[in-house]
XYZ file of C-alpha atoms in Angstrom:
427
model
C 66.230 -45.165 -26.838
C 63.167 -43.634 -27.725
C 59.651 -45.240 -26.114
C 58.114 -46.103 -29.239
C 61.169 -47.846 -30.779
C 60.475 -50.480 -27.637
C 58.554 -53.941 -28.560
C 56.478 -55.779 -26.354
C 58.845 -57.839 -24.583
C 61.082 -54.869 -23.723
C 58.192 -53.202 -22.413
C 57.215 -56.256 -20.084
C 60.778 -56.721 -19.091
C 61.050 -52.806 -18.037
C 57.239 -53.168 -16.610
C 58.852 -56.487 -14.454
C 61.328 -54.174 -13.322
C 59.366 -51.450 -12.016
C 56.777 -53.515 -10.329
C 59.770 -55.523 -8.289
C 61.288 -51.800 -7.144
C 57.514 -51.180 -6.299
C 57.747 -54.270 -4.356
C 60.470 -53.611 -2.539
C 59.132 -50.272 -1.513
C 55.965 -52.053 0.042
C 58.234 -54.367 1.463
C 59.990 -52.063 3.267
C 56.919 -50.066 4.369
C 55.292 -53.290 5.862
C 58.264 -55.695 6.437
C 56.144 -58.286 8.515
C 53.111 -58.147 5.966
C 52.657 -61.648 4.165
C 51.346 -59.755 0.949
C 54.082 -57.417 0.721
C 56.894 -60.323 1.334
C 54.589 -62.337 -1.393
C 54.059 -59.598 -3.623
C 58.008 -58.918 -3.681
C 58.866 -62.577 -4.170
C 56.607 -62.984 -7.411
C 57.584 -59.761 -8.645
C 61.368 -60.646 -8.243
C 60.436 -64.185 -10.232
C 58.991 -62.307 -12.903
C 62.122 -59.895 -13.282
C 64.642 -62.994 -13.085
C 62.380 -64.970 -15.621
C 62.470 -62.012 -17.818
C 65.846 -61.246 -17.682
C 67.140 -64.953 -18.123
C 64.687 -65.114 -21.294
C 66.125 -61.762 -22.639
C 69.665 -63.062 -21.982
C 68.804 -66.457 -24.107
C 66.857 -64.810 -26.889
C 69.539 -61.969 -27.372
C 72.303 -64.768 -26.932
C 71.368 -66.196 -30.146
C 72.244 -63.193 -32.316
C 75.224 -61.102 -30.288
C 76.647 -60.990 -26.971
C 74.513 -59.827 -23.953
C 76.317 -57.173 -22.287
C 79.375 -58.639 -23.441
C 79.359 -62.095 -22.024
C 81.545 -63.888 -24.275
C 80.889 -67.821 -23.478
C 78.374 -69.374 -26.035
C 76.764 -66.452 -27.055
C 76.440 -64.744 -30.371
C 75.832 -68.086 -31.365
C 74.230 -67.554 -35.108
C 77.248 -65.515 -36.312
C 79.527 -68.278 -34.668
C 77.861 -70.935 -36.546
C 77.108 -68.979 -39.459
C 78.863 -71.803 -41.757
C 76.955 -74.330 -40.378
C 73.493 -72.640 -40.577
C 74.327 -71.661 -44.181
C 74.748 -75.183 -44.941
C 72.249 -76.400 -43.178
C 69.479 -74.070 -44.679
C 70.765 -75.040 -48.045
C 70.469 -78.343 -47.401
C 66.842 -77.717 -46.334
C 65.631 -76.197 -49.363
C 67.455 -78.891 -51.710
C 66.340 -81.808 -49.622
C 63.075 -80.611 -48.151
C 61.116 -77.833 -49.822
C 62.702 -79.454 -53.358
C 63.577 -83.020 -52.556
C 63.578 -85.498 -55.366
C 60.565 -87.500 -53.963
C 58.756 -84.179 -54.044
C 59.629 -83.462 -57.239
C 59.047 -86.618 -58.604
C 55.664 -86.880 -56.765
C 54.575 -83.462 -58.424
C 55.695 -84.517 -61.921
C 53.451 -87.439 -61.532
C 50.279 -85.587 -60.696
C 51.084 -83.137 -63.439
C 49.241 -83.174 -66.573
C 52.281 -81.904 -68.890
C 51.046 -82.431 -72.248
C 47.453 -80.728 -71.588
C 49.630 -77.821 -70.117
C 51.932 -77.947 -73.022
C 48.876 -78.127 -75.704
C 47.314 -75.676 -74.025
C 50.395 -73.368 -74.208
C 51.496 -73.876 -77.697
C 47.992 -73.662 -78.791
C 48.026 -69.916 -78.425
C 48.321 -67.211 -80.918
C 51.224 -65.651 -79.396
C 53.008 -68.457 -78.408
C 52.789 -69.671 -82.413
C 53.838 -66.410 -83.486
C 56.666 -66.081 -80.910
C 57.941 -69.849 -82.450
C 57.283 -68.471 -86.249
C 59.392 -65.316 -85.072
C 62.409 -67.415 -83.428
C 62.233 -69.863 -86.536
C 62.527 -66.814 -88.859
C 65.344 -64.805 -86.986
C 67.266 -67.858 -86.623
C 66.767 -68.274 -90.037
C 67.808 -64.996 -91.118
C 71.036 -65.257 -89.125
C 71.934 -68.423 -91.091
C 71.013 -67.062 -94.242
C 73.338 -64.009 -93.856
C 76.118 -65.978 -92.850
C 75.649 -68.321 -96.313
C 78.203 -68.267 -98.819
C 76.302 -68.341 -102.053
C 78.653 -69.070 -104.420
C 80.261 -71.897 -102.015
C 76.549 -73.380 -101.526
C 75.821 -73.212 -105.438
C 79.019 -74.961 -106.597
C 78.155 -77.562 -104.015
C 74.914 -78.347 -104.987
C 75.579 -78.337 -108.480
C 78.222 -81.018 -108.024
C 75.858 -83.066 -105.999
C 73.020 -82.912 -108.914
C 75.393 -83.401 -111.850
C 77.043 -86.389 -109.814
C 73.195 -87.920 -108.966
C 71.995 -87.535 -112.814
C 75.413 -88.792 -113.938
C 74.770 -92.155 -111.688
C 71.325 -92.634 -112.999
C 71.042 -95.605 -116.089
C 69.824 -94.322 -119.120
C 67.465 -97.256 -118.664
C 65.779 -95.440 -115.435
C 65.672 -92.306 -116.868
C 63.811 -93.551 -119.819
C 61.512 -95.843 -117.700
C 60.593 -92.751 -115.244
C 59.763 -90.985 -118.108
C 57.392 -93.706 -119.205
C 55.845 -93.657 -115.908
C 55.453 -90.098 -115.863
C 53.900 -89.666 -119.207
C 51.476 -92.699 -118.424
C 50.650 -91.332 -114.986
C 47.880 -89.042 -115.112
C 47.621 -89.337 -118.506
C 50.172 -87.196 -119.108
C 51.074 -88.782 -122.753
C 47.555 -87.785 -123.951
C 48.066 -84.089 -122.480
C 51.328 -83.989 -124.072
C 49.954 -85.111 -127.628
C 47.216 -82.669 -127.418
C 49.318 -79.805 -126.415
C 51.984 -80.588 -129.462
C 48.899 -80.935 -131.972
C 47.300 -77.384 -130.709
C 51.067 -76.177 -131.255
C 51.150 -77.728 -134.907
C 47.549 -77.093 -135.682
C 48.423 -73.047 -135.182
C 51.286 -73.253 -137.304
C 49.723 -75.542 -139.731
C 46.885 -72.951 -140.000
C 49.017 -69.993 -140.986
C 49.372 -68.386 -144.380
C 53.370 -68.917 -144.339
C 52.867 -72.729 -143.969
C 50.619 -72.616 -147.131
C 53.036 -70.726 -149.021
C 55.918 -72.423 -147.692
C 54.021 -76.060 -149.257
C 53.298 -74.494 -152.648
C 56.958 -73.071 -153.049
C 57.759 -76.919 -152.093
C 55.493 -78.492 -154.723
C 56.805 -76.221 -157.303
C 60.471 -76.582 -156.414
C 59.836 -80.798 -156.307
C 58.227 -80.353 -159.648
C 60.678 -78.749 -161.621
C 63.633 -80.916 -160.264
C 61.313 -83.816 -161.845
C 60.963 -82.024 -165.357
C 64.790 -81.790 -165.738
C 64.218 -81.524 -169.672
C 63.139 -78.568 -172.139
C 59.920 -80.707 -172.728
C 58.803 -81.520 -169.350
C 59.413 -77.535 -168.387
C 56.910 -77.000 -171.737
C 54.329 -79.393 -170.058
C 54.747 -78.024 -166.687
C 54.271 -74.569 -167.985
C 51.266 -75.578 -169.942
C 49.556 -77.615 -167.265
C 49.586 -74.359 -164.888
C 48.593 -71.873 -167.809
C 45.344 -73.926 -168.336
C 44.718 -74.618 -164.468
C 45.379 -78.447 -165.158
C 48.029 -78.445 -162.232
C 47.307 -75.769 -159.668
C 50.107 -76.078 -156.753
C 47.734 -73.354 -154.564
C 44.983 -75.740 -154.509
C 46.992 -78.413 -153.660
C 49.172 -76.965 -150.855
C 45.084 -75.939 -149.589
C 44.104 -79.697 -149.730
C 47.256 -80.567 -147.961
C 46.588 -77.717 -145.415
C 43.224 -78.993 -144.737
C 44.146 -82.512 -144.061
C 46.825 -81.906 -142.114
C 44.907 -79.685 -139.874
C 42.162 -82.250 -139.844
C 44.456 -85.314 -138.706
C 45.860 -82.645 -136.178
C 42.856 -82.329 -134.862
C 41.899 -85.901 -134.348
C 45.325 -86.285 -132.774
C 44.512 -83.813 -130.093
C 41.361 -85.583 -129.460
C 41.505 -87.585 -126.328
C 41.460 -91.499 -126.939
C 40.855 -91.060 -130.299
C 41.955 -93.562 -132.843
C 45.249 -91.896 -134.226
C 46.133 -90.725 -130.578
C 45.770 -94.176 -129.435
C 47.563 -95.820 -132.417
C 50.780 -93.041 -132.242
C 51.128 -93.729 -128.519
C 50.866 -97.413 -129.066
C 53.697 -97.148 -131.682
C 55.794 -94.755 -129.481
C 55.773 -96.869 -126.517
C 56.407 -100.343 -128.519
C 59.202 -98.454 -130.698
C 60.886 -97.069 -127.608
C 61.438 -100.087 -125.911
C 62.940 -101.363 -129.076
C 65.037 -98.719 -129.404
C 66.821 -98.457 -125.887
C 68.013 -102.112 -126.622
C 69.643 -100.784 -129.908
C 73.245 -99.920 -128.772
C 73.276 -96.938 -130.919
C 70.586 -95.367 -129.675
C 71.921 -96.403 -125.801
C 75.101 -94.348 -126.972
C 73.012 -91.364 -128.433
C 71.068 -90.934 -125.079
C 74.328 -91.064 -123.145
C 75.856 -88.485 -125.405
C 72.837 -86.488 -125.063
C 72.734 -86.882 -121.298
C 76.117 -85.898 -120.886
C 75.774 -82.364 -122.818
C 72.874 -81.775 -120.996
C 74.775 -82.097 -117.718
C 77.623 -80.397 -119.019
C 75.768 -77.483 -120.653
C 73.018 -76.908 -118.054
C 73.905 -73.964 -116.013
C 73.461 -75.047 -112.808
C 75.860 -73.124 -110.679
C 74.551 -69.945 -111.668
C 70.929 -70.577 -111.672
C 71.296 -71.936 -107.861
C 73.444 -69.209 -106.980
C 70.863 -66.599 -108.217
C 68.043 -68.657 -106.726
C 69.781 -68.440 -102.940
C 70.691 -65.111 -103.503
C 66.994 -63.851 -104.561
C 65.692 -66.082 -101.600
C 68.036 -64.305 -99.005
C 67.790 -60.702 -100.389
C 63.856 -61.153 -100.209
C 63.892 -62.516 -97.024
C 66.131 -59.583 -95.540
C 64.494 -57.139 -97.247
C 60.755 -57.731 -96.592
C 60.449 -55.933 -93.228
C 61.257 -52.516 -95.456
C 58.248 -53.458 -97.905
C 55.052 -54.276 -95.346
C 53.003 -53.672 -97.788
C 53.848 -57.182 -99.841
C 53.215 -60.576 -99.287
C 56.253 -61.717 -97.500
C 57.839 -64.695 -97.349
C 57.881 -64.295 -93.284
C 54.126 -64.868 -93.452
C 54.343 -67.798 -95.360
C 56.748 -69.553 -92.981
C 54.501 -68.579 -90.023
C 51.584 -70.166 -91.921
C 53.261 -73.265 -92.529
C 54.415 -73.496 -88.943
C 51.010 -73.137 -87.599
C 49.745 -75.287 -89.937
C 52.181 -78.083 -88.529
C 51.520 -77.125 -85.122
C 47.875 -77.747 -85.438
C 48.097 -81.119 -87.486
C 50.792 -81.885 -84.997
C 48.124 -81.219 -82.194
C 45.460 -82.912 -84.031
C 47.518 -86.421 -84.634
C 48.675 -86.370 -80.693
C 45.038 -86.581 -79.839
C 44.337 -89.871 -81.939
C 47.850 -91.480 -82.099
C 47.737 -92.964 -78.475
C 51.416 -94.502 -78.895
C 52.769 -91.029 -79.872
C 50.807 -89.366 -76.870
C 52.641 -92.024 -74.979
C 55.860 -91.301 -75.865
C 55.681 -87.353 -75.420
C 54.278 -87.846 -71.891
C 57.444 -89.656 -71.311
C 59.887 -87.263 -72.943
C 58.194 -84.260 -71.430
C 58.511 -86.365 -67.922
C 62.294 -86.949 -68.323
C 62.713 -83.366 -69.479
C 60.938 -81.687 -66.494
C 62.745 -84.190 -64.239
C 65.822 -83.486 -65.300
C 65.304 -79.446 -65.280
C 63.815 -79.858 -61.973
C 66.970 -81.779 -60.500
C 69.178 -79.172 -62.150
C 67.339 -76.312 -60.477
C 67.517 -78.212 -57.260
C 71.027 -78.017 -57.471
C 71.316 -74.777 -58.818
C 68.571 -73.391 -56.104
C 70.909 -74.577 -53.112
C 73.998 -72.840 -54.737
C 71.741 -69.552 -54.927
C 70.729 -69.650 -51.379
C 74.500 -71.008 -50.172
C 75.661 -67.883 -52.093
C 73.411 -65.168 -51.416
C 73.524 -66.230 -47.651
C 77.227 -66.461 -47.609
C 77.540 -62.786 -48.621
C 75.611 -61.477 -45.762
C 77.287 -59.586 -43.074
C 76.576 -61.001 -39.572
C 73.890 -58.142 -38.670
C 72.316 -58.768 -41.899
C 72.095 -62.442 -41.280
C 70.564 -61.775 -37.499
C 67.902 -59.509 -39.133
C 66.964 -61.977 -41.974
C 66.254 -64.790 -38.635
C 65.109 -62.628 -36.122
C 62.717 -60.814 -38.801
C 61.000 -63.879 -39.720
C 60.853 -64.966 -36.053
C 60.521 -62.066 -34.214
C 56.624 -62.248 -32.914
C 57.544 -66.156 -31.400
C 60.870 -64.480 -29.985
C 59.042 -61.946 -28.060
C 56.434 -64.075 -26.852
C 59.358 -66.156 -25.501
C 60.942 -63.383 -23.691
C 57.381 -62.364 -22.572
C 56.307 -65.813 -21.264
C 59.518 -65.548 -19.201
C 58.247 -62.769 -17.007
C 54.912 -64.288 -16.984
C 55.820 -68.012 -16.415
C 58.524 -66.391 -13.936
C 55.839 -64.851 -11.760
C 53.540 -67.727 -11.744
C 56.624 -70.065 -10.410
C 57.242 -67.348 -8.150
C 53.908 -67.764 -6.780
C 53.750 -70.959 -6.507
C 57.059 -71.175 -4.766
C 55.877 -68.810 -2.218
C 52.586 -70.431 -1.571
C 54.112 -73.828 -0.823
C 56.906 -72.310 1.587
C 54.487 -70.561 3.589
C 51.507 -73.808 3.748
C 51.382 -74.928 7.072
C 51.686 -78.611 6.750
């Protein structure tokens, strides 16, 4: 064995052997010398102590000099050692008491808030949600989902009473003065139609036709022709006056809170309530509703909408210049996270419940890790060979084991000296 590979204990034991051999030579040369006798006695004790401790330390890991009795303790007791190491890791290093004590003192909510408030974490959350959504969207049967949604919409709409529909329409009209806005829009639309030359020509043509129907005799037709010829009856002028009057009325109708607008709305609501009570009107509303429900292309529209969203959602990565649905979802998620954090800072009850939830999750996870860690330690140690297990333990305690061996020689020489002195002290 090369000298450089020897450890301190080996060198100390070799030194004790050399000194013992030297002491024998000294004692042989000076057999009557008390010093030579004492020197050999101490050297012998140092060598015996060093050899005894070398045997004891070596017996922990293998059979020194092939001695079979109560040696190679670690390899023979490897199963007990592995079980003890596993129990130590579980019950001492990661005991339930230590885990719960650590969790009680840990500010889990502050750690979570600091973690979730980071931009990279929010981006990771958004990416996870979007990735899951894309996977979910890829497996959607659009035709089947559209048919189911269409069926449910028709069913819900069919179950709503006609009175409830009219009541909701009335509420919508009254809220935010939508009725005034609706009348103003109708007035603007009609004003544009009435102001057109086609409308004036149509009125003029209608007046002429009406007058011819009334003048059914030859005398009437003659008088009508004379009136038009002498400009006594000018249908063009009458049509212009009617057009002008209608425009004035429509302008007043579009003016908010005007007398005409107010009166028309009062009549509308009053007559509307009366009309709902009329069986014929009620039946008509039901017929209209059934017709609308039956004719609306709900399934086609829903399927087209779902397909469009899925297609846009799946292809937006190919068009990075466009404002993607992904960015919108990420903004919504970030906004909700910030709103949640702000809510936690003001709602003490919610904060308390979150603390309780985090503690419960962390405790359960820690206990699961405790069991898993024990299994991992047991599995790793069990797969080691005897030599690997010996090296694992020896390497961790090598300095102390070397000093045990060195102390055997040092303490042995001291005890030998003490015994020699006691033997030769005259009493």
